[in-house]
Amino acid sequence: MINLSGKVALVTGASRGIGRACAESLAASGAAVVVNFLSSQDAAKDLVNLIQSRGGRAIAVRADVSERDDVVAMVDVIGEHFGRLDVIVSNAAAGGFRPLTQVTPAGFDSILRMNAAPLIWLTQAALPLFNASPEISRVIAISSHGSIRGIANYGLIGTSKAALESLVRHLAFELGRSGVNFNAIMPGIVETDAIKTLPGSAGMLSSVREQILVRDRMLQPADVAGAVLFLSSHLSDLIQGQVLVIDGGISIRV
Ligand SMILES: NC(=O)c1ccc[n+]([C@@H]2O[C@H](COP(=O)([O-])OP(=O)(O)OC[C@H]3O[C@@H](n4cnc5c(N)ncnc54)[C@H](OP(=O)(O)O)[C@@H]3O)[C@@H](O)[C@H]2O)c1
């Protein structure tokens, strides 16, 4: 049983999908949770109420993580409210599927600002709180297979995830010895809102069901949350700058 009592965890994009599952699991393990959202205020408040009804501590904070000033303001709120920050799960991401032949300069800039740069802004803003703690602080980024593999119409998002994983390694290089662990999780396809709204998602999900190598399990948000819990705990102290694949073995196929 992982016990995160006394810790404070921030999950970006926690109003739904994988982020919500991570926030629920962190709270169930005893951490106070900051539920970050952009537009889904009601969903974020519902999650805070749910955590509180189970005896946990949580607050919802709106911030656009692609905006550095928003991130700084959010971390200020966390400092004022909880006085510490131990875990950041950088989960929020966006971006449409389209061929690289249709990408514009503005689209390229925007995807990197949304899916990669927030890891820098979150780390910069949290550093004073991290440094005030004698314990290891943890930053966990949610990547995807597109960082290293080809997926139809995913070139732009895949590039942003490759940048995200490089940031994980370089931040670990810069700050690991100061007591901050940076790791990424690479989930396979999880049936969240983001996936369900994609054209052809039904075919994609049935192909996953055929290829998975853990009986006929489908990946659930809770499976990703389990890996987040592990990387949030002392059990992972010596895991630094790595990418943990949670995909039921799909990516070992040729
Ligand atoms: N689903 C999959 O199969 C899958 C597979 C591999 C990797 N991933 C990765 O897992 C992560 C979560 O995916 P998901 O499927 O759970 O996504 P999702 O259901 O689309 O949820 C996205 C979340 O990000 C938030 N968000 C979007 N833009 C934001 C911004 N600028 N600032 C703050 N929050 C923002 C949304 O908040 P609001 O609702 O408040 O707007 C929402 O909570 C992403 O990094 C994704 O790339 C997903």
mmCIF file of C-alpha atoms and ligand atoms in Angstrom:
data_model
loop_
_atom_site.group_PDB
_atom_site.id
_atom_site.type_symbol
_atom_site.label_atom_id
_atom_site.label_comp_id
_atom_site.label_asym_id
_atom_site.label_seq_id
_atom_site.Cartn_x
_atom_site.Cartn_y
_atom_site.Cartn_z
ATOM 1 C CA MET A 1 0.000 0.000 0.000
ATOM 2 C CA ILE A 2 1.452 3.355 -1.018
ATOM 3 C CA ASN A 3 0.987 6.002 1.655
ATOM 4 C CA LEU A 4 1.282 9.628 0.541
ATOM 5 C CA SER A 5 -0.190 11.163 3.700
ATOM 6 C CA GLY A 6 1.180 14.638 4.306
ATOM 7 C CA LYS A 7 2.163 15.087 0.649
ATOM 8 C CA VAL A 8 0.646 17.565 -1.787
ATOM 9 C CA ALA A 9 0.172 16.623 -5.435
ATOM 10 C CA LEU A 10 -0.770 18.811 -8.400
ATOM 11 C CA VAL A 11 -2.383 17.107 -11.396
ATOM 12 C CA THR A 12 -2.757 19.233 -14.517
ATOM 13 C CA GLY A 13 -5.823 18.543 -16.652
ATOM 14 C CA ALA A 14 -7.467 16.650 -13.796
ATOM 15 C CA SER A 15 -11.069 17.468 -14.684
ATOM 16 C CA ARG A 16 -11.466 14.287 -16.748
ATOM 17 C CA GLY A 17 -9.792 11.264 -18.305
ATOM 18 C CA ILE A 18 -6.377 10.095 -17.142
ATOM 19 C CA GLY A 19 -5.754 13.215 -15.054
ATOM 20 C CA ARG A 20 -8.930 12.667 -13.058
ATOM 21 C CA ALA A 21 -7.987 9.038 -12.353
ATOM 22 C CA CYS A 22 -4.524 10.166 -11.191
ATOM 23 C CA ALA A 23 -6.042 12.769 -8.866
ATOM 24 C CA GLU A 24 -8.461 10.204 -7.391
ATOM 25 C CA SER A 25 -5.675 7.659 -6.802
ATOM 26 C CA LEU A 26 -3.303 10.187 -5.255
ATOM 27 C CA ALA A 27 -6.084 11.351 -2.926
ATOM 28 C CA ALA A 28 -6.981 7.753 -2.035
ATOM 29 C CA SER A 29 -3.329 7.253 -1.038
ATOM 30 C CA GLY A 30 -3.519 10.172 1.368
ATOM 31 C CA ALA A 31 -2.121 13.080 -0.663
ATOM 32 C CA ALA A 32 -3.839 16.459 -0.704
ATOM 33 C CA VAL A 33 -4.633 17.056 -4.368
ATOM 34 C CA VAL A 34 -4.724 20.158 -6.525
ATOM 35 C CA VAL A 35 -7.168 19.571 -9.376
ATOM 36 C CA ASN A 36 -6.097 21.796 -12.246
ATOM 37 C CA PHE A 37 -8.555 22.454 -15.067
ATOM 38 C CA LEU A 38 -8.953 24.822 -17.999
ATOM 39 C CA SER A 39 -12.636 24.943 -18.983
ATOM 40 C CA SER A 40 -14.381 22.079 -17.114
ATOM 41 C CA GLN A 41 -14.999 23.936 -13.856
ATOM 42 C CA ASP A 42 -18.059 21.899 -12.830
ATOM 43 C CA ALA A 43 -16.246 18.599 -13.401
ATOM 44 C CA ALA A 44 -13.248 19.840 -11.390
ATOM 45 C CA LYS A 45 -15.501 20.950 -8.524
ATOM 46 C CA ASP A 46 -17.350 17.613 -8.606
ATOM 47 C CA LEU A 47 -14.023 15.808 -8.255
ATOM 48 C CA VAL A 48 -12.984 18.013 -5.332
ATOM 49 C CA ASN A 49 -16.328 17.293 -3.637
ATOM 50 C CA LEU A 50 -15.906 13.567 -4.242
ATOM 51 C CA ILE A 51 -12.398 13.545 -2.726
ATOM 52 C CA GLN A 52 -13.596 15.581 0.269
ATOM 53 C CA SER A 53 -16.603 13.276 0.773
ATOM 54 C CA ARG A 54 -14.120 10.403 1.080
ATOM 55 C CA GLY A 55 -12.212 12.294 3.784
ATOM 56 C CA GLY A 56 -9.460 13.649 1.527
ATOM 57 C CA ARG A 57 -8.172 17.165 0.920
ATOM 58 C CA ALA A 58 -8.452 18.829 -2.496
ATOM 59 C CA ILE A 59 -8.811 22.180 -4.174
ATOM 60 C CA ALA A 60 -9.567 23.059 -7.808
ATOM 61 C CA VAL A 61 -7.425 25.693 -9.527
ATOM 62 C CA ARG A 62 -8.067 27.027 -13.008
ATOM 63 C CA ALA A 63 -4.906 27.662 -15.022
ATOM 64 C CA ASP A 64 -3.937 27.429 -18.667
ATOM 65 C CA VAL A 65 -0.695 25.481 -18.299
ATOM 66 C CA SER A 66 0.561 26.738 -21.645
ATOM 67 C CA GLU A 67 0.702 30.227 -20.084
ATOM 68 C CA ARG A 68 3.674 30.684 -17.776
ATOM 69 C CA ASP A 69 1.957 33.419 -15.733
ATOM 70 C CA ASP A 70 -1.042 31.142 -15.101
ATOM 71 C CA VAL A 71 1.287 28.394 -13.896
ATOM 72 C CA VAL A 72 3.103 30.769 -11.546
ATOM 73 C CA ALA A 73 -0.228 32.013 -10.140
ATOM 74 C CA MET A 74 -1.444 28.422 -9.640
ATOM 75 C CA VAL A 75 1.703 27.407 -7.754
ATOM 76 C CA ASP A 76 1.388 30.577 -5.619
ATOM 77 C CA VAL A 77 -2.124 29.439 -4.653
ATOM 78 C CA ILE A 78 -0.754 25.995 -3.745
ATOM 79 C CA GLY A 79 1.966 27.568 -1.608
ATOM 80 C CA GLU A 80 -0.560 29.765 0.209
ATOM 81 C CA HIS A 81 -3.065 26.938 0.699
ATOM 82 C CA PHE A 82 -0.840 23.970 1.526
ATOM 83 C CA GLY A 83 2.644 25.441 2.094
ATOM 84 C CA ARG A 84 4.290 22.619 0.159
ATOM 85 C CA LEU A 85 4.259 20.715 -3.126
ATOM 86 C CA ASP A 86 5.680 17.197 -3.463
ATOM 87 C CA VAL A 87 4.360 15.761 -6.719
ATOM 88 C CA ILE A 88 3.457 17.270 -10.079
ATOM 89 C CA VAL A 89 1.685 15.182 -12.695
ATOM 90 C CA SER A 90 1.986 17.099 -15.965
ATOM 91 C CA ASN A 91 -0.903 15.437 -17.769
ATOM 92 C CA ALA A 92 -2.825 18.161 -19.644
ATOM 93 C CA ALA A 93 -2.373 18.034 -23.402
ATOM 94 C CA ALA A 94 -4.209 19.082 -26.528
ATOM 95 C CA GLY A 95 -3.916 18.980 -30.290
ATOM 96 C CA GLY A 96 -5.817 17.667 -33.279
ATOM 97 C CA PHE A 97 -4.853 14.813 -35.563
ATOM 98 C CA ARG A 98 -3.673 16.113 -38.961
ATOM 99 C CA PRO A 99 -1.009 15.330 -41.544
ATOM 100 C CA LEU A 100 2.292 17.189 -41.139
ATOM 101 C CA THR A 101 1.814 18.452 -44.702
ATOM 102 C CA GLN A 102 -1.013 20.645 -43.367
ATOM 103 C CA VAL A 103 0.753 22.014 -40.306
ATOM 104 C CA THR A 104 1.256 25.794 -40.056
ATOM 105 C CA PRO A 105 4.014 27.628 -38.148
ATOM 106 C CA ALA A 106 1.416 28.834 -35.632
ATOM 107 C CA GLY A 107 0.129 25.277 -35.173
ATOM 108 C CA PHE A 108 3.654 23.997 -34.591
ATOM 109 C CA ASP A 109 4.416 26.691 -31.990
ATOM 110 C CA SER A 110 1.102 26.154 -30.271
ATOM 111 C CA ILE A 111 1.500 22.378 -29.817
ATOM 112 C CA LEU A 112 4.936 22.761 -28.255
ATOM 113 C CA ARG A 113 3.638 25.507 -25.966
ATOM 114 C CA MET A 114 0.778 23.260 -24.892
ATOM 115 C CA ASN A 115 2.310 19.792 -24.675
ATOM 116 C CA ALA A 116 5.988 20.331 -23.836
ATOM 117 C CA ALA A 117 6.722 23.803 -22.420
ATOM 118 C CA PRO A 118 4.411 23.474 -19.361
ATOM 119 C CA LEU A 119 6.896 21.007 -17.847
ATOM 120 C CA ILE A 120 9.453 23.835 -17.741
ATOM 121 C CA TRP A 121 7.028 26.423 -16.343
ATOM 122 C CA LEU A 122 5.711 23.998 -13.695
ATOM 123 C CA THR A 123 9.238 23.065 -12.608
ATOM 124 C CA GLN A 124 10.447 26.671 -12.469
ATOM 125 C CA ALA A 125 7.433 27.766 -10.446
ATOM 126 C CA ALA A 126 7.571 24.801 -8.046
ATOM 127 C CA LEU A 127 11.322 24.924 -7.403
ATOM 128 C CA PRO A 128 11.148 27.110 -4.251
ATOM 129 C CA LEU A 129 8.586 24.699 -2.727
ATOM 130 C CA PHE A 130 10.631 21.666 -3.835
ATOM 131 C CA ASN A 131 13.820 23.150 -2.391
ATOM 132 C CA ALA A 132 12.122 23.805 0.953
ATOM 133 C CA SER A 133 11.558 20.056 1.403
ATOM 134 C CA PRO A 134 14.289 17.616 2.502
ATOM 135 C CA GLU A 135 12.459 14.813 0.680
ATOM 136 C CA ILE A 136 12.598 13.874 -2.995
ATOM 137 C CA SER A 137 10.096 15.861 -5.055
ATOM 138 C CA ARG A 138 8.605 14.188 -8.114
ATOM 139 C CA VAL A 139 7.582 15.434 -11.533
ATOM 140 C CA ILE A 140 5.782 12.952 -13.785
ATOM 141 C CA ALA A 141 4.969 13.773 -17.407
ATOM 142 C CA ILE A 142 2.363 11.893 -19.426
ATOM 143 C CA SER A 143 3.756 11.109 -22.854
ATOM 144 C CA SER A 144 2.509 8.739 -25.588
ATOM 145 C CA HIS A 145 3.734 6.186 -28.140
ATOM 146 C CA GLY A 146 3.879 8.934 -30.777
ATOM 147 C CA SER A 147 7.123 10.219 -29.217
ATOM 148 C CA ILE A 148 9.043 7.290 -30.707
ATOM 149 C CA ARG A 149 6.648 5.607 -33.146
ATOM 150 C CA GLY A 150 4.683 6.518 -36.240
ATOM 151 C CA ILE A 151 0.921 6.957 -35.799
ATOM 152 C CA ALA A 152 -1.345 8.166 -38.614
ATOM 153 C CA ASN A 153 -1.843 11.959 -38.509
ATOM 154 C CA TYR A 154 -0.097 12.156 -35.126
ATOM 155 C CA GLY A 155 3.200 13.701 -36.285
ATOM 156 C CA LEU A 156 2.629 17.048 -34.627
ATOM 157 C CA ILE A 157 1.508 15.686 -31.261
ATOM 158 C CA GLY A 158 4.172 12.967 -31.454
ATOM 159 C CA THR A 159 6.848 15.627 -31.936
ATOM 160 C CA SER A 160 5.590 17.500 -28.868
ATOM 161 C CA LYS A 161 5.722 14.282 -26.833
ATOM 162 C CA ALA A 162 9.293 13.598 -28.031
ATOM 163 C CA ALA A 163 10.193 17.092 -26.825
ATOM 164 C CA LEU A 164 8.434 16.372 -23.528
ATOM 165 C CA GLU A 165 10.488 13.217 -22.959
ATOM 166 C CA SER A 166 13.695 15.083 -23.780
ATOM 167 C CA LEU A 167 12.731 17.751 -21.236
ATOM 168 C CA VAL A 168 12.228 15.001 -18.639
ATOM 169 C CA ARG A 169 15.783 13.765 -19.194
ATOM 170 C CA HIS A 170 17.348 17.227 -19.272
ATOM 171 C CA LEU A 171 15.463 18.449 -16.195
ATOM 172 C CA ALA A 172 16.596 15.286 -14.386
ATOM 173 C CA PHE A 173 20.122 16.123 -15.495
ATOM 174 C CA GLU A 174 19.840 19.697 -14.200
ATOM 175 C CA LEU A 175 17.923 19.099 -10.967
ATOM 176 C CA GLY A 176 18.245 15.429 -10.021
ATOM 177 C CA ARG A 177 21.026 16.024 -7.530
ATOM 178 C CA SER A 178 19.001 18.832 -5.917
ATOM 179 C CA GLY A 179 16.311 16.308 -4.995
ATOM 180 C CA VAL A 180 13.828 16.307 -7.850
ATOM 181 C CA ASN A 181 12.969 13.140 -9.793
ATOM 182 C CA PHE A 182 11.629 13.545 -13.335
ATOM 183 C CA ASN A 183 10.052 10.633 -15.160
ATOM 184 C CA ALA A 184 7.522 10.093 -17.934
ATOM 185 C CA ILE A 185 4.772 7.560 -18.459
ATOM 186 C CA MET A 186 3.964 6.338 -21.962
ATOM 187 C CA PRO A 187 0.420 4.928 -21.910
ATOM 188 C CA GLY A 188 -1.128 2.941 -24.702
ATOM 189 C CA ILE A 189 -4.594 3.867 -25.923
ATOM 190 C CA VAL A 190 -6.999 4.590 -23.079
ATOM 191 C CA GLU A 191 -10.680 5.092 -23.772
ATOM 192 C CA THR A 192 -11.047 8.710 -22.616
ATOM 193 C CA ASP A 193 -13.050 11.645 -24.050
ATOM 194 C CA ALA A 194 -10.028 12.575 -26.163
ATOM 195 C CA ILE A 195 -10.002 9.148 -27.822
ATOM 196 C CA LYS A 196 -13.764 8.664 -28.109
ATOM 197 C CA THR A 197 -14.165 11.856 -30.141
ATOM 198 C CA LEU A 198 -11.550 10.824 -32.720
ATOM 199 C CA PRO A 199 -12.804 9.651 -36.112
ATOM 200 C CA GLY A 200 -12.251 5.877 -36.375
ATOM 201 C CA SER A 201 -11.804 5.441 -32.628
ATOM 202 C CA ALA A 202 -14.018 2.320 -32.514
ATOM 203 C CA GLY A 203 -11.716 0.514 -34.974
ATOM 204 C CA MET A 204 -8.650 1.702 -33.077
ATOM 205 C CA LEU A 205 -9.990 0.372 -29.777
ATOM 206 C CA SER A 206 -10.977 -3.004 -31.224
ATOM 207 C CA SER A 207 -7.495 -3.343 -32.735
ATOM 208 C CA VAL A 208 -6.019 -2.636 -29.286
ATOM 209 C CA ARG A 209 -8.216 -5.364 -27.820
ATOM 210 C CA GLU A 210 -6.841 -7.824 -30.395
ATOM 211 C CA GLN A 211 -3.196 -6.889 -29.843
ATOM 212 C CA ILE A 212 -2.936 -6.527 -26.098
ATOM 213 C CA LEU A 213 -0.729 -9.114 -24.376
ATOM 214 C CA VAL A 214 -2.347 -9.091 -20.920
ATOM 215 C CA ARG A 215 -5.275 -11.454 -21.483
ATOM 216 C CA ASP A 216 -7.920 -9.292 -23.174
ATOM 217 C CA ARG A 217 -7.654 -6.355 -20.780
ATOM 218 C CA MET A 218 -8.191 -2.855 -22.109
ATOM 219 C CA LEU A 219 -6.060 -0.086 -20.643
ATOM 220 C CA GLN A 220 -8.031 2.024 -18.164
ATOM 221 C CA PRO A 221 -7.194 5.465 -16.751
ATOM 222 C CA ALA A 222 -6.678 3.702 -13.389
ATOM 223 C CA ASP A 223 -3.809 1.653 -14.905
ATOM 224 C CA VAL A 224 -1.960 4.873 -15.709
ATOM 225 C CA ALA A 225 -2.841 6.234 -12.273
ATOM 226 C CA GLY A 226 -1.247 3.151 -10.703
ATOM 227 C CA ALA A 227 2.051 3.939 -12.414
ATOM 228 C CA VAL A 228 1.742 7.560 -11.296
ATOM 229 C CA LEU A 229 1.322 6.399 -7.698
ATOM 230 C CA PHE A 230 4.442 4.251 -7.969
ATOM 231 C CA LEU A 231 6.485 7.144 -9.394
ATOM 232 C CA SER A 232 5.073 9.411 -6.651
ATOM 233 C CA SER A 233 6.317 7.114 -3.906
ATOM 234 C CA HIS A 234 9.666 6.242 -2.336
ATOM 235 C CA LEU A 235 9.437 2.857 -4.123
ATOM 236 C CA SER A 236 10.690 4.660 -7.238
ATOM 237 C CA ASP A 237 13.421 6.770 -5.585
ATOM 238 C CA LEU A 238 16.191 5.499 -7.876
ATOM 239 C CA ILE A 239 14.161 5.788 -11.086
ATOM 240 C CA GLN A 240 15.319 9.003 -12.687
ATOM 241 C CA GLY A 241 14.857 10.430 -16.196
ATOM 242 C CA GLN A 242 13.023 7.344 -17.486
ATOM 243 C CA VAL A 243 9.964 6.613 -19.604
ATOM 244 C CA LEU A 244 7.712 3.889 -18.194
ATOM 245 C CA VAL A 245 5.537 2.147 -20.791
ATOM 246 C CA ILE A 246 2.040 1.112 -19.666
ATOM 247 C CA ASP A 247 0.414 -0.482 -22.695
ATOM 248 C CA GLY A 248 -0.243 -4.147 -22.000
ATOM 249 C CA GLY A 249 2.772 -5.066 -24.119
ATOM 250 C CA ILE A 250 1.375 -3.765 -27.403
ATOM 251 C CA SER A 251 4.551 -1.868 -28.295
ATOM 252 C CA ILE A 252 6.812 -4.950 -28.145
ATOM 253 C CA ARG A 253 5.117 -6.302 -31.270
ATOM 254 C CA VAL A 254 6.900 -5.878 -34.586
HETATM 255 N N1 LIG B 1 -6.246 8.815 -23.958
HETATM 256 C C1 LIG B 1 -5.256 8.123 -24.463
HETATM 257 O O1 LIG B 1 -5.429 7.067 -25.117
HETATM 258 C C2 LIG B 1 -3.847 8.576 -24.252
HETATM 259 C C3 LIG B 1 -2.808 7.753 -24.723
HETATM 260 C C4 LIG B 1 -1.496 8.174 -24.506
HETATM 261 C C5 LIG B 1 -1.232 9.355 -23.869
HETATM 262 N N2 LIG B 1 -2.259 10.144 -23.448
HETATM 263 C C6 LIG B 1 -1.933 11.385 -22.765
HETATM 264 O O2 LIG B 1 -2.585 11.409 -21.502
HETATM 265 C C7 LIG B 1 -2.885 12.752 -21.133
HETATM 266 C C8 LIG B 1 -4.371 12.884 -20.795
HETATM 267 O O3 LIG B 1 -5.127 12.423 -21.898
HETATM 268 P P1 LIG B 1 -6.706 12.254 -21.798
HETATM 269 O O4 LIG B 1 -7.094 11.339 -22.892
HETATM 270 O O5 LIG B 1 -7.109 11.938 -20.392
HETATM 271 O O6 LIG B 1 -7.180 13.744 -22.170
HETATM 272 P P2 LIG B 1 -8.634 14.435 -22.132
HETATM 273 O O7 LIG B 1 -9.690 13.463 -21.713
HETATM 274 O O8 LIG B 1 -8.780 15.137 -23.428
HETATM 275 O O9 LIG B 1 -8.428 15.521 -20.983
HETATM 276 C C9 LIG B 1 -7.562 16.581 -21.207
HETATM 277 C C10 LIG B 1 -7.419 17.359 -19.928
HETATM 278 O O10 LIG B 1 -6.448 18.399 -20.151
HETATM 279 C C11 LIG B 1 -7.024 19.634 -19.745
HETATM 280 N N3 LIG B 1 -6.432 20.720 -20.525
HETATM 281 C C12 LIG B 1 -6.424 20.876 -21.869
HETATM 282 N N4 LIG B 1 -5.765 22.005 -22.197
HETATM 283 C C13 LIG B 1 -5.340 22.564 -21.015
HETATM 284 C C14 LIG B 1 -4.614 23.730 -20.681
HETATM 285 N N5 LIG B 1 -4.158 24.569 -21.624
HETATM 286 N N6 LIG B 1 -4.375 23.997 -19.372
HETATM 287 C C15 LIG B 1 -4.831 23.168 -18.399
HETATM 288 N N7 LIG B 1 -5.523 22.037 -18.667
HETATM 289 C C16 LIG B 1 -5.784 21.751 -19.957
HETATM 290 C C17 LIG B 1 -8.512 19.479 -19.929
HETATM 291 O O11 LIG B 1 -9.140 20.412 -19.065
HETATM 292 P P3 LIG B 1 -10.627 21.016 -19.309
HETATM 293 O O12 LIG B 1 -11.552 19.823 -19.446
HETATM 294 O O13 LIG B 1 -10.881 21.808 -18.075
HETATM 295 O O14 LIG B 1 -10.570 21.855 -20.545
HETATM 296 C C18 LIG B 1 -8.701 18.017 -19.498
HETATM 297 O O15 LIG B 1 -8.792 17.934 -18.092
HETATM 298 C C19 LIG B 1 -2.435 13.619 -22.308
HETATM 299 O O16 LIG B 1 -1.126 14.081 -22.056
HETATM 300 C C20 LIG B 1 -2.416 12.638 -23.465
HETATM 301 O O17 LIG B 1 -1.537 13.033 -24.507
HETATM 302 C C21 LIG B 1 -3.568 9.784 -23.630
#
